[in-house]
Structure formats: structure tokens, C-alpha cells
Amino acid sequence: MTVRVRYAPSPTGEPHVGNVRTALWSWLHARRHGGVFFVRIEDTDQTRLVPGSEGRILESLRWLGMDWDEGPDIGGPFAPYTQSERLPLYQAAAAALLESGNAYRCFCTPERLEELRNYQRENHMPPGYDGHCKSLLPDEAEARAVTGEPNVVRFNVPDEGSTTFTDLLRGDITVENVTLDDFVILKSDGFPTYHLAHAVDDHAMEVTHVSRGDEWIPSAPRHVLLFRALGYEPPIYVHTSIILAPGGGKLSKRHGAKAILEYRDDGFLPEALFNFLAITGWSPDGTTEVMTKEQAAAVFDFEDLNAHPATFDVEKLEWLNGIYLRQMSLADLSERFAQQLERDLPPEVPRPLDRAFVEEIAPLVQERVKLLPEVTPLVDFFFATELPAPDRETVLGKPFRERPEAARAALDAVVAALRPLELWEPAAIEAALRATAETSGEKPGDLFMLCRVSVTGKSVTPPLFETMAIVGQELSLARLEAAAGVAGSA
Ligand code: GLU
């Protein structure tokens, strides 16, 4: 049997890490078993729809590198893949359940239901529908419905017995039917509830494994009852555990429970986030952590998921991000740096940036950057056509604060040593600067910092000699001269 799994988000907001992790595991399972992964949009709760949400959901998957074989945008053998376009199917299922006595119409008003809830609360009774309309004769109920009296359709849960379902990670779970109330399957507006819609669709779309968050465990017996009443075989359930905050407790935005696209905007690599989500609650062997999506897809199985909650470890994500950045090919890395820089650099810097130039700079900072945005302050001076005149205090720094003439003399000596260089490359620049330190009697470290600040305007930069090589001889000399002027200007 072909594995068929789905991601069934409700377009009610931004897709977050927990939700997408469940999708990602389904994707891995499908890819591992040569199966099908598809997307279905569950928009039956029309009051909660957020415009643009569906687009952001698909964009998140795409950015993470997860492709889908069928979906709302590309169709497929079971189209449409948006539930609001499938209403006749749910209505037919509800009609069949009414017909077979597995469901009944309920005309209780919102006021009556409210009173019932209050009564139950005051008397410390479990909440739930009390079966008030169950005794209506079906013909009478149909007649009332035909006149347009508002009603919902409720599933008729058996009063006796128990229902068992199997969760792949937790084994058999059994509940007594008396603990389940007669839940709504079709609302008065003709839209199904999640319970009915998912059962109808997962059957129609031949889903083999339903992987979803463990908040659905309490509803699963209802779903199994629905499947059976409709004459369907229930799928295999895989309820994925929640992600906890470090130290336990609910994961909040502060701990990193952000939307997927926020991670993109914060400069994380999709490879790193994919890897991180995959291993937050799963490990192929208990130790391996760094895995590309292809490597994970070669070994993944739902059965190996951890049924216990995982902890969200944002430091691990940052660590992985650094690993992926360092492993990346120069061409790929340069392209990502270029895109980041095009976002961050001041508007007067012409776009697109010269990719070959970025490729010269990228190796200098590949080891230093953990998150993409960190690249900008490290290298922005390379792109400045004109640096602001160096600030005297910055140029002098601590070593020369009391000795501006020494700074000026050292910079003059540096210029004199560098000007005649015929080969403007790091080793030659280094040799000239070391020799200057020697003859001027300045500590090499102090002299190098003086040059760094003069040429780049900042004290933290990529390695000095390589930096000067890329900045070029003419521009480096001009900046050193300008700094010498500033140093001696008092
Ligand atoms: N639409 C449901 C949700 O977003 C889907 C649950 C499921 O995967 O069945 O929670």
C-alpha cells in the first residue's frame, strides 16, 4: 500500500514551528517510503480565516525545501484540496449518518446550550451536550429542517461500550463511550466541523497515516466512531508530542516559538531550521544530530518519534546554522550573503551587487558568521564608495590616544612601505606592515589595529591583510593618508 500522508493546516494565521515540524515529519515519512505527501487546506471554520495565511503556509513549506505532490495550488487526483470547495461531500456524509441513525438533527438554541453549560459548571458536571434532541423522531426533525429552522447535525455516540484506537507511538488507547458527548458534525451554516471533514477527506484521499498534534488525542475516539459509522477503515494515527520551553512549560515566542518565515527574516538558513525541527523529538539512532533533509529522509520513520515532549533549544538551532553556513559551497554562500547585503546596505549602494566581488569577501567571514545578518556590519565598508572621514578618537584608539604624533608617523611609514608594492596581495601587505612595525618600534598588534581602523572605519573586520587586498591599493593608501591627516590634526 502506498504511503499517503497530508499536511492539513487551517489558514488561521502564521504557520509556527510545532505545526510545521509535524508536517516535516510527514514529508520525511512519505519520502522515505516512496509515498505521497500532500497539502489540504482546512478552512471550514470561516470565522477564523486570516487572509494571506494560506499563501504564507505554502511559502513556509517551499522555503524549507518541502515539496508536495498534490495540493490546493497544483491539484491532484483527489482535487479540490480546499475543504470549503468540498461541502457537498460532507453534506452527503452527514445525510448518510442521519439515514443510518448514527446522527440526528439538533435544534437547541445557543441560549439553551449556554444554560446547559452554566448548569453543568455550577453542579461540577463534565461539560457536553445532554442529548436533548436525540429523542426527536427523524421525520419530525426533517420536517422542521425543511421549514428552515436552524439546526446542527450531531453524531449519535453509543451510550454503552468503549472505543479503542491505536496510536503508533502510544499503543492502544481506550475510552468509555459514556464520556463522549454527541458532538456536532455539521454546523447550521452547512459547513462541517473538523471531525467530520477530516474523516471524510482522509478516507476519500486515501490517507494511510494521520500525523497531527497530540492535542487531538481526546478527539480521536470520536473520529474512530465516525469512520466506522461511515463504513471506513480508520487510518493509522501518529499524534506528535508538543514542544516545551527550556525548563518545561509552554513554549512561547520568547523561547523561539516563532513563525517559520520569521526565522527566514532573522537570517536562519532553511537547511538549519529543517534539520533542527527534524531532530526536535526524533533521532535516527539516539546520537546523530546533523543531517540534511536527504539524509533524514533516507532513515526516517514515524515509529522512531519520541512520544515524550521535546524541548526547544534555540542554541542548538544557532549552532546548526553555523555548521550549515561553514559547510556551504562558496558560490552558494556568496549568493546568500549577497541577498542579505542587498537587503541591508544603504540605498546608495547600487544593486545587484557584483557576485564575483562578494565571492572574494565571503571566505573571509565564512567562519565568523552564525546568522546571515551578522555579515553586514562585518563587510559593509567594502561596498562604501566613500567612507566618512575617520574619526580621530577611533583612529587613535587606546595605544595612540596620548601619542597622536606617533600614530601619524606610523601611518606615514605604512603608506611609504605600501606604496611601492607591485604585487598587492595579502602576504606582501603583511610583510610590509610587519617590517614597518619593526622599524617604527610599534607593537605589531597596535599598528595593525591602526591600519584596520584607518582602512575600514571599524575595529572589528575580516582579517586585515586580506581585507586590504580586496579594498585595493589605491583606496587603502588614500584612507591611510586621510587617517594620518586626522591623527596629526590636533
Ligand atoms: N486543521 C487541523 C489543524 O490545523 C489539522 C489537524 C490534522 O492534521 O488533522 O489543527
mmCIF file of N, CA, C and O in Angstrom, residues 426-462:
data_model
loop_
_atom_site.group_PDB
_atom_site.id
_atom_site.type_symbol
_atom_site.label_atom_id
_atom_site.label_comp_id
_atom_site.label_asym_id
_atom_site.label_seq_id
_atom_site.Cartn_x
_atom_site.Cartn_y
_atom_site.Cartn_z
ATOM 1 N N PRO A 426 47.844 39.638 0.029
ATOM 2 C CA PRO A 426 47.932 39.618 1.496
ATOM 3 C C PRO A 426 49.343 39.399 2.041
ATOM 4 O O PRO A 426 49.761 40.101 2.953
ATOM 5 N N ALA A 427 50.095 38.435 1.467
ATOM 6 C CA ALA A 427 51.410 38.129 2.044
ATOM 7 C C ALA A 427 52.345 39.335 1.925
ATOM 8 O O ALA A 427 53.088 39.662 2.866
ATOM 9 N N ALA A 428 52.268 40.032 0.798
ATOM 10 C CA ALA A 428 53.143 41.184 0.591
ATOM 11 C C ALA A 428 52.747 42.319 1.539
ATOM 12 O O ALA A 428 53.610 42.996 2.122
ATOM 13 N N ILE A 429 51.453 42.501 1.716
ATOM 14 C CA ILE A 429 50.984 43.566 2.615
ATOM 15 C C ILE A 429 51.428 43.251 4.046
ATOM 16 O O ILE A 429 51.949 44.105 4.757
ATOM 17 N N GLU A 430 51.266 41.993 4.404
ATOM 18 C CA GLU A 430 51.654 41.583 5.760
ATOM 19 C C GLU A 430 53.149 41.840 5.992
ATOM 20 O O GLU A 430 53.536 42.421 7.021
ATOM 21 N N ALA A 431 53.966 41.437 5.036
ATOM 22 C CA ALA A 431 55.416 41.603 5.192
ATOM 23 C C ALA A 431 55.766 43.084 5.351
ATOM 24 O O ALA A 431 56.544 43.464 6.240
ATOM 25 N N ALA A 432 55.134 43.917 4.531
ATOM 26 C CA ALA A 432 55.435 45.345 4.612
ATOM 27 C C ALA A 432 55.011 45.929 5.956
ATOM 28 O O ALA A 432 55.730 46.729 6.559
ATOM 29 N N LEU A 433 53.866 45.493 6.433
ATOM 30 C CA LEU A 433 53.386 46.050 7.709
ATOM 31 C C LEU A 433 54.230 45.561 8.886
ATOM 32 O O LEU A 433 54.528 46.315 9.810
ATOM 33 N N ARG A 434 54.649 44.292 8.826
ATOM 34 C CA ARG A 434 55.484 43.778 9.917
ATOM 35 C C ARG A 434 56.837 44.516 9.941
ATOM 36 O O ARG A 434 57.350 44.846 11.009
ATOM 37 N N ALA A 435 57.359 44.746 8.764
ATOM 38 C CA ALA A 435 58.638 45.457 8.699
ATOM 39 C C ALA A 435 58.480 46.879 9.244
ATOM 40 O O ALA A 435 59.345 47.381 9.972
ATOM 41 N N THR A 436 57.337 47.494 8.948
ATOM 42 C CA THR A 436 57.103 48.849 9.442
ATOM 43 C C THR A 436 57.004 48.863 10.970
ATOM 44 O O THR A 436 57.504 49.772 11.637
ATOM 45 N N ALA A 437 56.341 47.846 11.516
ATOM 46 C CA ALA A 437 56.233 47.768 12.979
ATOM 47 C C ALA A 437 57.623 47.697 13.591
ATOM 48 O O ALA A 437 57.945 48.393 14.559
ATOM 49 N N GLU A 438 58.430 46.886 12.956
ATOM 50 C CA GLU A 438 59.804 46.698 13.431
ATOM 51 C C GLU A 438 60.555 48.039 13.433
ATOM 52 O O GLU A 438 61.096 48.462 14.446
ATOM 53 N N THR A 439 60.562 48.723 12.295
ATOM 54 C CA THR A 439 61.364 49.952 12.187
ATOM 55 C C THR A 439 60.772 51.092 13.011
ATOM 56 O O THR A 439 61.495 51.919 13.548
ATOM 57 N N SER A 440 59.435 51.107 13.157
ATOM 58 C CA SER A 440 58.851 52.232 13.894
ATOM 59 C C SER A 440 58.856 51.973 15.403
ATOM 60 O O SER A 440 58.538 52.875 16.175
ATOM 61 N N GLY A 441 59.097 50.706 15.761
ATOM 62 C CA GLY A 441 59.127 50.390 17.186
ATOM 63 C C GLY A 441 57.731 50.250 17.792
ATOM 64 O O GLY A 441 57.569 50.162 19.000
ATOM 65 N N GLU A 442 56.675 50.205 16.944
ATOM 66 C CA GLU A 442 55.313 49.991 17.470
ATOM 67 C C GLU A 442 55.046 48.497 17.566
ATOM 68 O O GLU A 442 55.582 47.707 16.788
ATOM 69 N N LYS A 443 54.191 48.137 18.504
ATOM 70 C CA LYS A 443 53.805 46.720 18.599
ATOM 71 C C LYS A 443 53.012 46.371 17.341
ATOM 72 O O LYS A 443 52.141 47.163 16.929
ATOM 73 N N PRO A 444 53.271 45.191 16.752
ATOM 74 C CA PRO A 444 52.528 44.845 15.533
ATOM 75 C C PRO A 444 51.019 44.937 15.732
ATOM 76 O O PRO A 444 50.318 45.502 14.889
ATOM 77 N N GLY A 445 50.523 44.450 16.864
ATOM 78 C CA GLY A 445 49.069 44.475 17.108
ATOM 79 C C GLY A 445 48.527 45.891 17.076
ATOM 80 O O GLY A 445 47.467 46.156 16.494
ATOM 81 N N ASP A 446 49.246 46.829 17.681
ATOM 82 C CA ASP A 446 48.787 48.221 17.716
ATOM 83 C C ASP A 446 48.787 48.821 16.311
ATOM 84 O O ASP A 446 47.874 49.536 15.909
ATOM 85 N N LEU A 447 49.856 48.501 15.592
ATOM 86 C CA LEU A 447 49.963 49.058 14.250
ATOM 87 C C LEU A 447 48.869 48.499 13.328
ATOM 88 O O LEU A 447 48.255 49.223 12.534
ATOM 89 N N PHE A 448 48.624 47.199 13.488
ATOM 90 C CA PHE A 448 47.603 46.580 12.627
ATOM 91 C C PHE A 448 46.231 47.182 12.920
ATOM 92 O O PHE A 448 45.449 47.444 12.015
ATOM 93 N N MET A 449 45.965 47.411 14.214
ATOM 94 C CA MET A 449 44.660 47.998 14.554
ATOM 95 C C MET A 449 44.532 49.408 13.979
ATOM 96 O O MET A 449 43.480 49.794 13.470
ATOM 97 N N LEU A 450 45.623 50.133 14.030
ATOM 98 C CA LEU A 450 45.635 51.477 13.459
ATOM 99 C C LEU A 450 45.287 51.418 11.962
ATOM 100 O O LEU A 450 44.476 52.206 11.455
ATOM 101 N N CYS A 451 45.903 50.474 11.285
ATOM 102 C CA CYS A 451 45.630 50.322 9.840
ATOM 103 C C CYS A 451 44.195 49.876 9.601
ATOM 104 O O CYS A 451 43.514 50.358 8.692
ATOM 105 N N ARG A 452 43.745 48.928 10.431
ATOM 106 C CA ARG A 452 42.394 48.397 10.253
ATOM 107 C C ARG A 452 41.365 49.526 10.360
ATOM 108 O O ARG A 452 40.505 49.678 9.494
ATOM 109 N N VAL A 453 41.481 50.296 11.417
ATOM 110 C CA VAL A 453 40.506 51.362 11.630
ATOM 111 C C VAL A 453 40.621 52.405 10.517
ATOM 112 O O VAL A 453 39.620 52.917 10.017
ATOM 113 N N SER A 454 41.828 52.652 10.098
ATOM 114 C CA SER A 454 42.010 53.662 9.046
ATOM 115 C C SER A 454 41.384 53.212 7.729
ATOM 116 O O SER A 454 40.734 53.984 7.035
ATOM 117 N N VAL A 455 41.597 51.967 7.382
ATOM 118 C CA VAL A 455 41.145 51.492 6.069
ATOM 119 C C VAL A 455 39.649 51.169 6.056
ATOM 120 O O VAL A 455 38.976 51.335 5.039
ATOM 121 N N THR A 456 39.133 50.683 7.194
ATOM 122 C CA THR A 456 37.740 50.198 7.170
ATOM 123 C C THR A 456 36.801 51.069 7.982
ATOM 124 O O THR A 456 35.577 50.936 7.853
ATOM 125 N N GLY A 457 37.332 51.883 8.868
ATOM 126 C CA GLY A 457 36.465 52.681 9.730
ATOM 127 C C GLY A 457 35.965 51.915 10.935
ATOM 128 O O GLY A 457 35.190 52.436 11.721
ATOM 129 N N LYS A 458 36.366 50.654 11.077
ATOM 130 C CA LYS A 458 35.895 49.913 12.254
ATOM 131 C C LYS A 458 36.979 49.024 12.839
ATOM 132 O O LYS A 458 37.978 48.714 12.167
ATOM 133 N N SER A 459 36.739 48.622 14.088
ATOM 134 C CA SER A 459 37.769 47.838 14.762
ATOM 135 C C SER A 459 37.525 46.331 14.642
ATOM 136 O O SER A 459 38.400 45.539 14.956
ATOM 137 N N VAL A 460 36.341 45.947 14.221
ATOM 138 C CA VAL A 460 36.079 44.514 14.012
ATOM 139 C C VAL A 460 35.812 44.294 12.521
ATOM 140 O O VAL A 460 34.844 44.811 11.976
ATOM 141 N N THR A 461 36.693 43.562 11.893
ATOM 142 C CA THR A 461 36.579 43.336 10.443
ATOM 143 C C THR A 461 37.114 41.947 10.133
ATOM 144 O O THR A 461 37.672 41.291 11.002
ATOM 145 N N PRO A 462 36.994 41.526 8.905
ATOM 146 C CA PRO A 462 37.676 40.300 8.492
ATOM 147 C C PRO A 462 39.198 40.500 8.615
ATOM 148 O O PRO A 462 39.656 41.633 8.816
#
